[in-house]
Short mmCIF file of C-alpha atoms in Angstrom, two decimals:
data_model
loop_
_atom_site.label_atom_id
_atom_site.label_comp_id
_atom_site.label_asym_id
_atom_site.label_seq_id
_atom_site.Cartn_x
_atom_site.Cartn_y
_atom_site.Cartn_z
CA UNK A 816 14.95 0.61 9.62
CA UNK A 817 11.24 -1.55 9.81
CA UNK A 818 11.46 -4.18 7.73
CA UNK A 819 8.47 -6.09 7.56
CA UNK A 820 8.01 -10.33 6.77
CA UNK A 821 5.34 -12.35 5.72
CA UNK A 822 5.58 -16.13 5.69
CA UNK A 823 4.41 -18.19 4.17
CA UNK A 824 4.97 -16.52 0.57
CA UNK A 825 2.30 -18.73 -1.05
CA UNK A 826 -0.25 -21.20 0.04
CA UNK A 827 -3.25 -23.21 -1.33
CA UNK A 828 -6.15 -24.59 0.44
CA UNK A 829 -9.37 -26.35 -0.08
CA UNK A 830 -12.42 -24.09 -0.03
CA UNK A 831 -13.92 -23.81 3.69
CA UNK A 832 -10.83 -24.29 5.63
CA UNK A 833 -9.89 -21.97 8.50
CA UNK A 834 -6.66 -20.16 7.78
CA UNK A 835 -3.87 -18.03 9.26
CA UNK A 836 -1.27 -15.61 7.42
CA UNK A 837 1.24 -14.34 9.33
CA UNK A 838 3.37 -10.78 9.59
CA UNK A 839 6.07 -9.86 11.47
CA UNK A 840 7.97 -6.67 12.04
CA UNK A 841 11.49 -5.81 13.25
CA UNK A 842 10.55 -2.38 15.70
CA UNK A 843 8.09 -2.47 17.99
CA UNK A 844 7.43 1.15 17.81
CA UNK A 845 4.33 1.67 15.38
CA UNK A 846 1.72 3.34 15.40
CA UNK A 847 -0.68 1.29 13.65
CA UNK A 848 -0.79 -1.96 11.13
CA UNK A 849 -2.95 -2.06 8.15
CA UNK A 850 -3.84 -5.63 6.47
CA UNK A 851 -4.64 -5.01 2.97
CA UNK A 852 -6.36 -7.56 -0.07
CA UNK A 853 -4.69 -7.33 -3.85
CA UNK A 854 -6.53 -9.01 -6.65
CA UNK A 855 -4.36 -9.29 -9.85
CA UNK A 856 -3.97 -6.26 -12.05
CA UNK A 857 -5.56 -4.34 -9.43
CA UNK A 858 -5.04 -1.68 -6.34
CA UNK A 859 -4.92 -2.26 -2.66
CA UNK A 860 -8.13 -2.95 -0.77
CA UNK A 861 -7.98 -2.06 3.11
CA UNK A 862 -9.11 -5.04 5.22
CA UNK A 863 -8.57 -4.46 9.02
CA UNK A 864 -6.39 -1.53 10.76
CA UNK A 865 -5.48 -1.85 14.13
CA UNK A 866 -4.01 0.74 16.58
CA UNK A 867 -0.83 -0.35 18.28
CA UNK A 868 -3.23 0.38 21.55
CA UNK A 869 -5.51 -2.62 20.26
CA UNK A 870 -5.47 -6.43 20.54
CA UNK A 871 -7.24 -7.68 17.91
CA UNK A 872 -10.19 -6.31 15.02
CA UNK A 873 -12.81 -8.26 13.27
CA UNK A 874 -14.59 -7.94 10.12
CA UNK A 875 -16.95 -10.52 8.96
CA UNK A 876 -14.76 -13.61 8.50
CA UNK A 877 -11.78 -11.82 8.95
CA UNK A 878 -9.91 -11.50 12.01
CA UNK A 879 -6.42 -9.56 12.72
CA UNK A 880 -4.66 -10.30 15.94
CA UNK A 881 -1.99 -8.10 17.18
CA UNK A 882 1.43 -8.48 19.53
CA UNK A 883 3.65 -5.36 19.88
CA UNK A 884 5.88 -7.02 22.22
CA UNK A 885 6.58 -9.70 19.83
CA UNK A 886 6.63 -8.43 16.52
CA UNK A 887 3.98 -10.36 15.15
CA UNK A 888 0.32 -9.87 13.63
CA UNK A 889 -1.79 -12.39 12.32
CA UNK A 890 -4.82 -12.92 9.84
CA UNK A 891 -7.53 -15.47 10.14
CA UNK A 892 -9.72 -16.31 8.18
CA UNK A 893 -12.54 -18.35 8.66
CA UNK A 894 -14.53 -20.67 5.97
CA UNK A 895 -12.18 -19.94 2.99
CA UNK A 896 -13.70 -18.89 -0.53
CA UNK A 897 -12.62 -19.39 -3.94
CA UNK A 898 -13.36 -15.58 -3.96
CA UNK A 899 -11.01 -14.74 -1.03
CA UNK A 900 -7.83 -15.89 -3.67
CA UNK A 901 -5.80 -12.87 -3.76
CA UNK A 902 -2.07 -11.63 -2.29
CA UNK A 903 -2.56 -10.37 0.84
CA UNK A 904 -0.09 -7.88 2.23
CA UNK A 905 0.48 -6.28 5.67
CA UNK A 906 1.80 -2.33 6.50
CA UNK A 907 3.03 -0.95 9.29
CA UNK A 908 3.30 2.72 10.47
CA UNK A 909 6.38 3.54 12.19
CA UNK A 910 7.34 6.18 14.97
CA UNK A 911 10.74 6.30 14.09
CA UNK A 912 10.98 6.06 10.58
CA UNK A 913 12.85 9.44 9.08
CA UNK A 914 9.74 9.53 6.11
CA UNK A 915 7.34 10.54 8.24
CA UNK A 916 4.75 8.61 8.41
CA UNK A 917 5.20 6.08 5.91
CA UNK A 918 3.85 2.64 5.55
CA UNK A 919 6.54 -0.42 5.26
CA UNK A 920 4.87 -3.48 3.59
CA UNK A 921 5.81 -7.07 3.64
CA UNK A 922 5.84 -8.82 0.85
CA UNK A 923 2.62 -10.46 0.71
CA UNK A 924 1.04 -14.18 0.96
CA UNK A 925 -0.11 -14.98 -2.38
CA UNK A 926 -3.61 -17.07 -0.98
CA UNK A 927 -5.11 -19.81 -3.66
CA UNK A 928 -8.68 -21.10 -2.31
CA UNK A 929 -9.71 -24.31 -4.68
CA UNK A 930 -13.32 -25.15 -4.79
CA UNK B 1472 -18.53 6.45 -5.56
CA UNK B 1473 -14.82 6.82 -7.76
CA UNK B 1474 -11.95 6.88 -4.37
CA UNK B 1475 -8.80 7.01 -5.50
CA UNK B 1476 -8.69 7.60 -9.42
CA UNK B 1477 -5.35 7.59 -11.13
CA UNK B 1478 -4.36 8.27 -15.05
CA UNK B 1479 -3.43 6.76 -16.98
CA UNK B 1480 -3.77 3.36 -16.63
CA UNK B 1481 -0.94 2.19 -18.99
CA UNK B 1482 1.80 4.21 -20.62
CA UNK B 1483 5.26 3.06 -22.82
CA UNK B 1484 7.53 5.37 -22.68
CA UNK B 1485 11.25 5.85 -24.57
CA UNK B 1486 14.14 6.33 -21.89
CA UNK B 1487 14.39 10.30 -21.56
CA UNK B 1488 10.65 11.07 -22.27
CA UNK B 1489 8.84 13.17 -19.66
CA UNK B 1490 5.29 12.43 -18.30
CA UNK B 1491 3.18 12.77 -15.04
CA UNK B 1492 1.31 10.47 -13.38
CA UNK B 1493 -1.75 12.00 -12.36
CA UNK B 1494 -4.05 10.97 -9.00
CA UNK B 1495 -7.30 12.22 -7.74
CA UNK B 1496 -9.21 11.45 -4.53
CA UNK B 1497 -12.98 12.73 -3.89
CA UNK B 1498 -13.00 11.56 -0.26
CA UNK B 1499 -12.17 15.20 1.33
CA UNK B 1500 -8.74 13.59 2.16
CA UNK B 1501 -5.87 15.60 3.78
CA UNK B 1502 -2.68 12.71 3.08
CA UNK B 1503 -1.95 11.54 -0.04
CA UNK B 1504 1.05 8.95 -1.36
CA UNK B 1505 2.81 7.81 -4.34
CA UNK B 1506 4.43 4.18 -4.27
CA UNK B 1507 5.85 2.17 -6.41
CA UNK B 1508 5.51 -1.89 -6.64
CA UNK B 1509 8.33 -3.65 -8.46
CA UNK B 1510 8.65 -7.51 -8.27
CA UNK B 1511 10.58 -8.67 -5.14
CA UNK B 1512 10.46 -5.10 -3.69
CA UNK B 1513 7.26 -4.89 -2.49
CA UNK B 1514 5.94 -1.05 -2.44
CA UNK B 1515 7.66 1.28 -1.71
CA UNK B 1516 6.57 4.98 -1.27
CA UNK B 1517 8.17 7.62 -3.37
CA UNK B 1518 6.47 10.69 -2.05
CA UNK B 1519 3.65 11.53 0.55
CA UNK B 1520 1.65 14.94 1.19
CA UNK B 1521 0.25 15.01 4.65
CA UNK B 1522 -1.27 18.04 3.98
CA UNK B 1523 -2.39 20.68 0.87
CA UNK B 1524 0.66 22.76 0.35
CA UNK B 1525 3.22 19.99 1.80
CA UNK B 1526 5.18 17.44 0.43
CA UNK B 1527 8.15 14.97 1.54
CA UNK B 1528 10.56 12.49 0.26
CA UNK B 1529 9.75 8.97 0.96
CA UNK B 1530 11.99 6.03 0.44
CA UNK B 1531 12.66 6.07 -3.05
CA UNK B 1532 12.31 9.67 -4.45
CA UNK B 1533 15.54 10.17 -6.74
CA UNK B 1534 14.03 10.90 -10.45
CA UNK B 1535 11.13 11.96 -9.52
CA UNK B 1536 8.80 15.34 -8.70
CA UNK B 1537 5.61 16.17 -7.01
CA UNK B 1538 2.81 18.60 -7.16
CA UNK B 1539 0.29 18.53 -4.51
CA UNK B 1540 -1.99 21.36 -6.95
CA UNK B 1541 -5.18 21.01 -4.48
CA UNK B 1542 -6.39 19.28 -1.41
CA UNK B 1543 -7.74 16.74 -4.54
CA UNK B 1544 -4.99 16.12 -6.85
CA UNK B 1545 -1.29 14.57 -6.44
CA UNK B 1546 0.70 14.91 -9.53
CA UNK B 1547 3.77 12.43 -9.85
CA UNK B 1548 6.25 13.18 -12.37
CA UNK B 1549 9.24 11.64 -14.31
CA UNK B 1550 11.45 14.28 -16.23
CA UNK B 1551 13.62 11.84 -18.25
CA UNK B 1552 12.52 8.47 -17.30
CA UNK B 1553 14.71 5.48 -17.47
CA UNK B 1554 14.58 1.74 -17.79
CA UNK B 1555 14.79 1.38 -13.48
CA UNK B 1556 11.58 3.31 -13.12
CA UNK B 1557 9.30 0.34 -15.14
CA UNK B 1558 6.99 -0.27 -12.35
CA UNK B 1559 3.40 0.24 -11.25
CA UNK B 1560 2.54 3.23 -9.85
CA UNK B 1561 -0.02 3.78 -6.58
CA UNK B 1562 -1.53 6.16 -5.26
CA UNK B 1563 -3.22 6.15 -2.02
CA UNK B 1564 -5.20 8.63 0.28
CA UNK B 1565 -6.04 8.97 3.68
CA UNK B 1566 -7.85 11.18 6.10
CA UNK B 1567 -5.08 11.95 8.09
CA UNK B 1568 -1.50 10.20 7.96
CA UNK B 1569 -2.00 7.24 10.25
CA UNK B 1570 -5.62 6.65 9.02
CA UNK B 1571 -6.19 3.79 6.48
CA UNK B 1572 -5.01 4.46 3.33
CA UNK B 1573 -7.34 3.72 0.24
CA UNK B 1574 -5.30 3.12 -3.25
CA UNK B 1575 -6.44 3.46 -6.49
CA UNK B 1576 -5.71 1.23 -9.55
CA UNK B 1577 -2.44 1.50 -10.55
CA UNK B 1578 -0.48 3.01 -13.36
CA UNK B 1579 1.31 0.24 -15.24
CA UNK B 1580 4.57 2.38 -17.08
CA UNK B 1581 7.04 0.34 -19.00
CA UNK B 1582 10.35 2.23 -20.12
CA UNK B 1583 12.19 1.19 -23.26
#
């Protein structure tokens, strides 16, 4: 069964630092992963998706790296705003899970940007 | 420019009382999904339609139904709902079942 981890749980940084939140997954087999933004009291916003075929996407100051091999996807962000405070949470979609195709979530980096 | 709308936004219910969650999507979308997010948990998905006229258990479907009544709407619903299934409800569409998924709101139900 996927299972899905996202370290750290929680972190707080100065407005306009550089930052990376990490993901990783147990099986290798996926189809695609999904980074998605959660403001309090509210839905999921999609941020990136990237095909297991693809490296890496970009979007603005957001950029999501991804290893197959290793498990592992990453989010950077550049030049941190108070407005990018929110939990973000990364999905994956896996071949062999029985519920077709289903997304497995970690269980989010709560992200603090002080001004 | 509405998405993903779900009603209603808050509901208390008494344990055994009956309701449905209901979900709408005006994006033309063929998947739709119900999860649930519970402290600790993380979501989880309940049920999923990958198509009008389809629907499939996901991970956590015990005590609940679905209705997929049109390629728009994805009904969710509890038919004696107890104190476990306090929770907020997602839904979440896509155009096909490994595109993105968009989610709407949230339905925040508390069980007594």
């Amino acid at each position: 069964k996927q299972e899905v981890t996202q370290i750290p749980a929680a972190l707080s940084v100065p407005e306009g630092e550089n930052l990376v939140l990490n993901c990783s997954f147990t099986d290798s087999a996926i189809y695609n992963l999904q980074w998605f933004r959660q403001d309090p009291g509210k839905g999921l916003t999609s941020l990136l998706l990237i095909q297991s075929s693809q490296r890496e996407q970009t979007s603005g100051r957001l950029n999501a790296s991804l290893d197959k091999s290793s498990g592992r996807s990453t989010l950077y962000i550049a030049a941190s705003q108070p407005g990018d405070s929110a939990t973000y949470l990364c999905a994956v979609i896996s071949m062999s899970d029985n519920a077709g195709n289903m997304l497995t979530f970690g269980g989010g980096t709560r992200l603090m940007v002080k001004p | 420019n509405a998405g993903v709308t779900q009603t209603p936004k808050f509901q208390v219910l008494k344990t055994g009382q009956s309701m449905t969650l209901q979900c709408a999507q005006d994006m033309n979308h063929n998947s739709m999904y119900w999860y649930r997010q519970d402290p600790g948990m993380g979501l989880r998905l309940i049920y999923y339609s990958a198509s009008e006229g389809t629907t499939d258990k996901g991970e956590v479907p015990n005590g609940y139904n679905v209705s997929r009544l049109n390629k728009r709407e994805f009904s969710l619903r509890l038919e004696s709902a107890a104190p476990s299934q306090t929770s907020v409800y997602f839904c979440a569409s896509s155009e096909f079942e490994t595109q993105p998924q968009h989610f709407g709101d949230g339905t925040r139900l508390s069980i007594l």
